[in-house]
Amino acid sequence: MNHKITIITVCFNSLEMLKKTMQSVETQTYSNIEYIVIDGKSTDGTPEFLSNYQGKLSKYVSEPDKGIYDAMNKGVNMSEGDYVIFLNAGDLFAENTTLEKIFDGKTYDSDVIYGDVIKNGRVKPAEKNHNAHKMYFCHQSCFTKLECLKQFPFDTKYKMSADFNFFKILTLNNKTFKQLDLPVSIFDTTGVSNTKRSKGLKENINIVKEHDDFINKLRLLPRLYFVYWYATMRGK
């Protein structure tokens, strides 16, 4: 039996971008999906749009939250799929056959399945699985077992890099990663992680300090400090 895939979209006052994302989900040719939208009590008509939506939307809530990762945790707690992918407002699947290509007639046992991402019209390849100083694949281009997301909820003390923290924890707990050689998503580059880069890098530094051993700290922190310094110098 094909895996059930849960798609979670988190949004706040981004109705037009949400519509594009929902259209991308709507046109997927893979049928065994669950679609959940977590709206942070938008004031731009999003709650009304969701309440009247007639498509593949399985569940939604529109209520205040404590930020994007709190909303993502909320979506996880509502999920019933085998694997979960976060496709936030403005993000799209690479093709309408993306889920079918990956999951139709296939069975996976890996904890995380990830592929490439399309940014600004170009494919950005993911890297092989390793313990890194940053995300080496796009969060919107990966599928994670629901049980992992429930075992290690996103740590909301990290406002920018809780996804990096999550995958760091999975790596250090010997969870399994499978890399796919195809683009999974088209990433919206206007998001907060792209406009406040130095803040995200500072969190990455704290995550490495929190989780990695002495040798890996020596290996990872110098490059992080350099990139952080460079980003702050450029006002990023």
mmCIF file of C-alpha atoms in Angstrom:
data_model
loop_
_atom_site.group_PDB
_atom_site.id
_atom_site.type_symbol
_atom_site.label_atom_id
_atom_site.label_comp_id
_atom_site.label_asym_id
_atom_site.label_seq_id
_atom_site.Cartn_x
_atom_site.Cartn_y
_atom_site.Cartn_z
ATOM 1 C CA MET A 1 0.000 0.000 0.000
ATOM 2 C CA ASN A 2 1.270 3.498 -0.846
ATOM 3 C CA HIS A 3 2.475 5.648 2.019
ATOM 4 C CA LYS A 4 0.026 8.277 3.265
ATOM 5 C CA ILE A 5 1.666 11.693 2.932
ATOM 6 C CA THR A 6 0.672 14.601 5.146
ATOM 7 C CA ILE A 7 1.287 18.064 3.712
ATOM 8 C CA ILE A 8 1.279 20.885 6.274
ATOM 9 C CA THR A 9 1.064 24.541 5.258
ATOM 10 C CA VAL A 10 1.687 27.217 7.890
ATOM 11 C CA CYS A 11 0.533 30.735 7.034
ATOM 12 C CA PHE A 12 -0.262 34.171 8.426
ATOM 13 C CA ASN A 13 -1.740 37.047 6.417
ATOM 14 C CA SER A 14 -0.506 35.557 3.135
ATOM 15 C CA LEU A 15 -3.728 34.577 1.398
ATOM 16 C CA GLU A 16 -2.583 34.989 -2.203
ATOM 17 C CA MET A 17 0.558 32.922 -1.594
ATOM 18 C CA LEU A 18 -1.515 30.339 0.290
ATOM 19 C CA LYS A 19 -3.816 29.997 -2.718
ATOM 20 C CA LYS A 20 -0.824 29.184 -4.950
ATOM 21 C CA THR A 21 0.417 26.546 -2.526
ATOM 22 C CA MET A 22 -3.029 24.994 -2.157
ATOM 23 C CA GLN A 23 -3.378 24.882 -5.955
ATOM 24 C CA SER A 24 -0.043 23.033 -6.142
ATOM 25 C CA VAL A 25 -1.334 20.476 -3.622
ATOM 26 C CA GLU A 26 -4.684 20.272 -5.416
ATOM 27 C CA THR A 27 -3.059 19.283 -8.709
ATOM 28 C CA GLN A 28 -0.895 16.491 -7.301
ATOM 29 C CA THR A 29 -1.612 13.232 -9.105
ATOM 30 C CA TYR A 30 -0.809 11.152 -6.010
ATOM 31 C CA SER A 31 -4.031 10.362 -4.185
ATOM 32 C CA ASN A 32 -3.051 9.156 -0.708
ATOM 33 C CA ILE A 33 -2.518 12.559 0.900
ATOM 34 C CA GLU A 34 -3.712 14.439 3.946
ATOM 35 C CA TYR A 35 -3.581 18.235 3.701
ATOM 36 C CA ILE A 36 -3.510 20.436 6.804
ATOM 37 C CA VAL A 37 -3.371 24.246 6.936
ATOM 38 C CA ILE A 38 -2.357 26.011 10.151
ATOM 39 C CA ASP A 39 -3.293 29.687 10.013
ATOM 40 C CA GLY A 40 -2.205 32.080 12.749
ATOM 41 C CA LYS A 41 -5.573 33.864 12.900
ATOM 42 C CA SER A 42 -5.001 35.957 9.788
ATOM 43 C CA THR A 43 -6.939 39.160 9.176
ATOM 44 C CA ASP A 44 -6.682 39.124 5.365
ATOM 45 C CA GLY A 45 -9.606 36.801 4.638
ATOM 46 C CA THR A 46 -7.695 33.536 5.068
ATOM 47 C CA PRO A 47 -10.054 32.047 7.727
ATOM 48 C CA GLU A 48 -13.076 32.715 5.520
ATOM 49 C CA PHE A 49 -11.319 31.275 2.464
ATOM 50 C CA LEU A 50 -10.414 28.094 4.349
ATOM 51 C CA SER A 51 -13.906 27.638 5.758
ATOM 52 C CA ASN A 52 -15.371 27.694 2.234
ATOM 53 C CA TYR A 53 -12.642 25.669 0.483
ATOM 54 C CA GLN A 54 -13.961 22.630 -1.385
ATOM 55 C CA GLY A 55 -10.721 20.912 -2.451
ATOM 56 C CA LYS A 56 -8.269 18.456 -0.906
ATOM 57 C CA LEU A 57 -8.051 20.272 2.421
ATOM 58 C CA SER A 58 -8.379 17.657 5.180
ATOM 59 C CA LYS A 59 -8.112 19.815 8.306
ATOM 60 C CA TYR A 60 -7.366 23.393 9.224
ATOM 61 C CA VAL A 61 -7.213 25.701 12.221
ATOM 62 C CA SER A 62 -7.155 29.475 12.356
ATOM 63 C CA GLU A 63 -6.018 30.612 15.770
ATOM 64 C CA PRO A 64 -3.143 32.553 17.348
ATOM 65 C CA ASP A 65 0.168 30.724 17.774
ATOM 66 C CA LYS A 66 3.617 31.442 19.159
ATOM 67 C CA GLY A 67 5.403 31.493 15.814
ATOM 68 C CA ILE A 68 6.049 29.285 12.824
ATOM 69 C CA TYR A 69 7.525 26.310 14.702
ATOM 70 C CA ASP A 70 4.726 26.319 17.258
ATOM 71 C CA ALA A 71 2.321 26.218 14.310
ATOM 72 C CA MET A 72 4.298 23.375 12.730
ATOM 73 C CA ASN A 73 4.145 21.374 15.962
ATOM 74 C CA LYS A 74 0.405 21.988 16.011
ATOM 75 C CA GLY A 75 0.151 20.584 12.491
ATOM 76 C CA VAL A 76 2.179 17.512 13.467
ATOM 77 C CA ASN A 77 -0.196 16.801 16.347
ATOM 78 C CA MET A 78 -3.095 16.835 13.871
ATOM 79 C CA SER A 79 -1.348 14.546 11.373
ATOM 80 C CA GLU A 80 -2.143 10.933 10.573
ATOM 81 C CA GLY A 81 0.211 10.276 7.636
ATOM 82 C CA ASP A 82 3.277 8.050 7.415
ATOM 83 C CA TYR A 83 5.488 10.914 6.232
ATOM 84 C CA VAL A 84 5.079 14.681 6.670
ATOM 85 C CA ILE A 85 6.253 17.505 4.414
ATOM 86 C CA PHE A 86 5.997 21.206 5.305
ATOM 87 C CA LEU A 87 5.053 23.300 2.287
ATOM 88 C CA ASN A 88 4.523 26.810 3.559
ATOM 89 C CA ALA A 89 2.522 29.606 1.950
ATOM 90 C CA GLY A 90 4.250 30.508 -1.316
ATOM 91 C CA ASP A 91 6.051 27.175 -1.717
ATOM 92 C CA LEU A 92 5.080 24.769 -4.500
ATOM 93 C CA PHE A 93 5.768 21.201 -5.502
ATOM 94 C CA ALA A 94 8.248 21.026 -8.370
ATOM 95 C CA GLU A 95 5.715 19.231 -10.598
ATOM 96 C CA ASN A 96 2.152 17.995 -10.300
ATOM 97 C CA THR A 97 3.579 14.454 -10.462
ATOM 98 C CA THR A 98 6.196 14.982 -7.712
ATOM 99 C CA LEU A 99 4.508 12.888 -5.024
ATOM 100 C CA GLU A 100 3.569 10.199 -7.528
ATOM 101 C CA LYS A 101 7.162 9.924 -8.745
ATOM 102 C CA ILE A 102 8.461 9.545 -5.202
ATOM 103 C CA PHE A 103 5.825 7.381 -3.535
ATOM 104 C CA ASP A 104 3.587 5.597 -6.041
ATOM 105 C CA GLY A 105 4.231 1.866 -5.746
ATOM 106 C CA LYS A 106 7.259 2.417 -3.505
ATOM 107 C CA THR A 107 7.867 1.577 0.137
ATOM 108 C CA TYR A 108 10.403 3.399 2.282
ATOM 109 C CA ASP A 109 11.781 2.711 5.737
ATOM 110 C CA SER A 110 14.097 5.733 6.048
ATOM 111 C CA ASP A 111 13.270 8.286 8.719
ATOM 112 C CA VAL A 112 13.872 11.214 6.348
ATOM 113 C CA ILE A 113 13.540 11.281 2.550
ATOM 114 C CA TYR A 114 14.863 14.397 0.866
ATOM 115 C CA GLY A 115 15.618 15.781 -2.581
ATOM 116 C CA ASP A 116 16.659 18.945 -4.369
ATOM 117 C CA VAL A 117 14.962 22.353 -4.372
ATOM 118 C CA ILE A 118 14.303 24.947 -7.053
ATOM 119 C CA LYS A 119 15.219 28.491 -6.035
ATOM 120 C CA ASN A 120 14.916 31.477 -8.364
ATOM 121 C CA GLY A 121 14.377 29.155 -11.313
ATOM 122 C CA ARG A 122 17.465 27.013 -10.712
ATOM 123 C CA VAL A 123 17.831 23.589 -9.144
ATOM 124 C CA LYS A 124 19.892 23.690 -5.960
ATOM 125 C CA PRO A 125 21.137 20.155 -5.286
ATOM 126 C CA ALA A 126 20.946 18.712 -1.795
ATOM 127 C CA GLU A 127 24.090 17.299 -0.216
ATOM 128 C CA LYS A 128 24.748 13.815 1.072
ATOM 129 C CA ASN A 129 23.710 13.160 4.663
ATOM 130 C CA HIS A 130 26.289 14.408 7.163
ATOM 131 C CA ASN A 131 26.565 16.221 10.470
ATOM 132 C CA ALA A 132 26.744 19.799 9.242
ATOM 133 C CA HIS A 133 26.868 23.403 10.458
ATOM 134 C CA LYS A 134 23.748 24.294 8.475
ATOM 135 C CA MET A 135 20.810 22.770 6.612
ATOM 136 C CA TYR A 136 22.220 20.860 3.627
ATOM 137 C CA PHE A 137 18.812 20.300 2.054
ATOM 138 C CA CYS A 138 15.689 22.447 1.956
ATOM 139 C CA HIS A 139 13.125 21.693 4.642
ATOM 140 C CA GLN A 140 10.373 22.090 2.035
ATOM 141 C CA SER A 141 12.000 19.326 -0.014
ATOM 142 C CA CYS A 142 11.967 16.589 2.600
ATOM 143 C CA PHE A 143 9.556 14.061 4.039
ATOM 144 C CA THR A 144 9.948 13.029 7.675
ATOM 145 C CA LYS A 145 8.359 10.115 9.462
ATOM 146 C CA LEU A 146 5.535 11.333 11.663
ATOM 147 C CA GLU A 147 6.873 9.345 14.604
ATOM 148 C CA CYS A 148 10.169 11.287 14.489
ATOM 149 C CA LEU A 149 8.357 14.613 14.508
ATOM 150 C CA LYS A 150 6.336 13.501 17.513
ATOM 151 C CA GLN A 151 9.394 12.131 19.312
ATOM 152 C CA PHE A 152 11.408 15.327 18.795
ATOM 153 C CA PRO A 153 9.038 18.333 18.494
ATOM 154 C CA PHE A 154 10.466 21.558 17.093
ATOM 155 C CA ASP A 155 12.142 23.518 19.895
ATOM 156 C CA THR A 156 10.340 26.848 19.837
ATOM 157 C CA LYS A 157 13.125 28.667 21.681
ATOM 158 C CA TYR A 158 14.741 28.757 18.234
ATOM 159 C CA LYS A 159 12.734 31.235 16.152
ATOM 160 C CA MET A 160 14.704 30.820 12.902
ATOM 161 C CA SER A 161 16.569 27.499 13.022
ATOM 162 C CA ALA A 162 14.383 24.991 14.859
ATOM 163 C CA ASP A 163 14.370 22.877 11.688
ATOM 164 C CA PHE A 164 18.192 22.743 11.691
ATOM 165 C CA ASN A 165 18.048 21.840 15.384
ATOM 166 C CA PHE A 166 15.533 19.076 14.639
ATOM 167 C CA PHE A 167 17.571 17.455 11.866
ATOM 168 C CA LYS A 168 20.762 17.812 13.929
ATOM 169 C CA ILE A 169 19.054 15.825 16.698
ATOM 170 C CA LEU A 170 17.894 13.168 14.217
ATOM 171 C CA THR A 171 21.432 12.834 12.837
ATOM 172 C CA LEU A 172 23.002 12.507 16.288
ATOM 173 C CA ASN A 173 20.344 9.916 17.214
ATOM 174 C CA ASN A 174 21.324 7.780 14.209
ATOM 175 C CA LYS A 175 18.077 8.262 12.308
ATOM 176 C CA THR A 176 18.271 7.242 8.659
ATOM 177 C CA PHE A 177 18.261 9.632 5.684
ATOM 178 C CA LYS A 178 17.564 8.774 2.038
ATOM 179 C CA GLN A 179 18.570 11.212 -0.693
ATOM 180 C CA LEU A 180 16.558 11.431 -3.924
ATOM 181 C CA ASP A 181 17.980 12.693 -7.196
ATOM 182 C CA LEU A 182 15.127 14.997 -8.185
ATOM 183 C CA PRO A 183 13.700 18.386 -7.192
ATOM 184 C CA VAL A 184 10.845 18.160 -4.706
ATOM 185 C CA SER A 185 9.767 21.772 -4.256
ATOM 186 C CA ILE A 186 9.962 25.317 -5.537
ATOM 187 C CA PHE A 187 10.972 27.427 -2.560
ATOM 188 C CA ASP A 188 9.559 30.906 -1.929
ATOM 189 C CA THR A 189 12.665 33.041 -1.327
ATOM 190 C CA THR A 190 10.784 35.934 0.305
ATOM 191 C CA GLY A 191 10.432 34.130 3.653
ATOM 192 C CA VAL A 192 11.766 35.332 6.981
ATOM 193 C CA SER A 193 14.761 32.937 6.992
ATOM 194 C CA ASN A 194 16.056 34.644 3.848
ATOM 195 C CA THR A 195 15.608 38.195 5.126
ATOM 196 C CA LYS A 196 17.154 37.761 8.596
ATOM 197 C CA ARG A 197 20.115 35.529 7.806
ATOM 198 C CA SER A 198 22.416 36.631 10.633
ATOM 199 C CA LYS A 199 19.774 35.809 13.251
ATOM 200 C CA GLY A 200 19.434 32.312 11.851
ATOM 201 C CA LEU A 201 23.214 31.844 11.800
ATOM 202 C CA LYS A 202 23.455 32.943 15.434
ATOM 203 C CA GLU A 203 20.921 30.248 16.313
ATOM 204 C CA ASN A 204 22.914 27.684 14.305
ATOM 205 C CA ILE A 205 25.943 28.550 16.430
ATOM 206 C CA ASN A 206 23.959 27.958 19.619
ATOM 207 C CA ILE A 207 22.592 24.659 18.263
ATOM 208 C CA VAL A 208 26.081 23.326 17.503
ATOM 209 C CA LYS A 209 27.186 24.389 20.987
ATOM 210 C CA GLU A 210 24.176 22.630 22.521
ATOM 211 C CA HIS A 211 24.380 19.295 20.726
ATOM 212 C CA ASP A 212 27.784 18.570 19.188
ATOM 213 C CA ASP A 213 30.778 17.030 20.914
ATOM 214 C CA PHE A 214 34.110 18.829 21.330
ATOM 215 C CA ILE A 215 35.651 17.573 18.075
ATOM 216 C CA ASN A 216 32.632 18.544 15.992
ATOM 217 C CA LYS A 217 32.469 21.934 17.678
ATOM 218 C CA LEU A 218 36.087 22.517 16.596
ATOM 219 C CA ARG A 219 35.141 21.454 13.075
ATOM 220 C CA LEU A 220 31.856 23.329 12.681
ATOM 221 C CA LEU A 221 32.006 26.521 14.740
ATOM 222 C CA PRO A 222 34.855 28.390 12.959
ATOM 223 C CA ARG A 223 33.046 28.399 9.602
ATOM 224 C CA LEU A 224 29.791 29.393 11.303
ATOM 225 C CA TYR A 225 31.435 32.307 13.084
ATOM 226 C CA PHE A 226 32.992 33.473 9.823
ATOM 227 C CA VAL A 227 29.704 33.314 7.849
ATOM 228 C CA TYR A 228 27.886 35.021 10.735
ATOM 229 C CA TRP A 229 30.457 37.826 10.800
ATOM 230 C CA TYR A 230 30.251 38.233 7.030
ATOM 231 C CA ALA A 231 26.433 38.363 7.089
ATOM 232 C CA THR A 232 26.361 40.974 9.865
ATOM 233 C CA MET A 233 28.947 43.088 8.012
ATOM 234 C CA ARG A 234 26.667 43.095 4.981
ATOM 235 C CA GLY A 235 23.625 43.943 7.117
ATOM 236 C CA LYS A 236 21.884 40.661 6.292
#
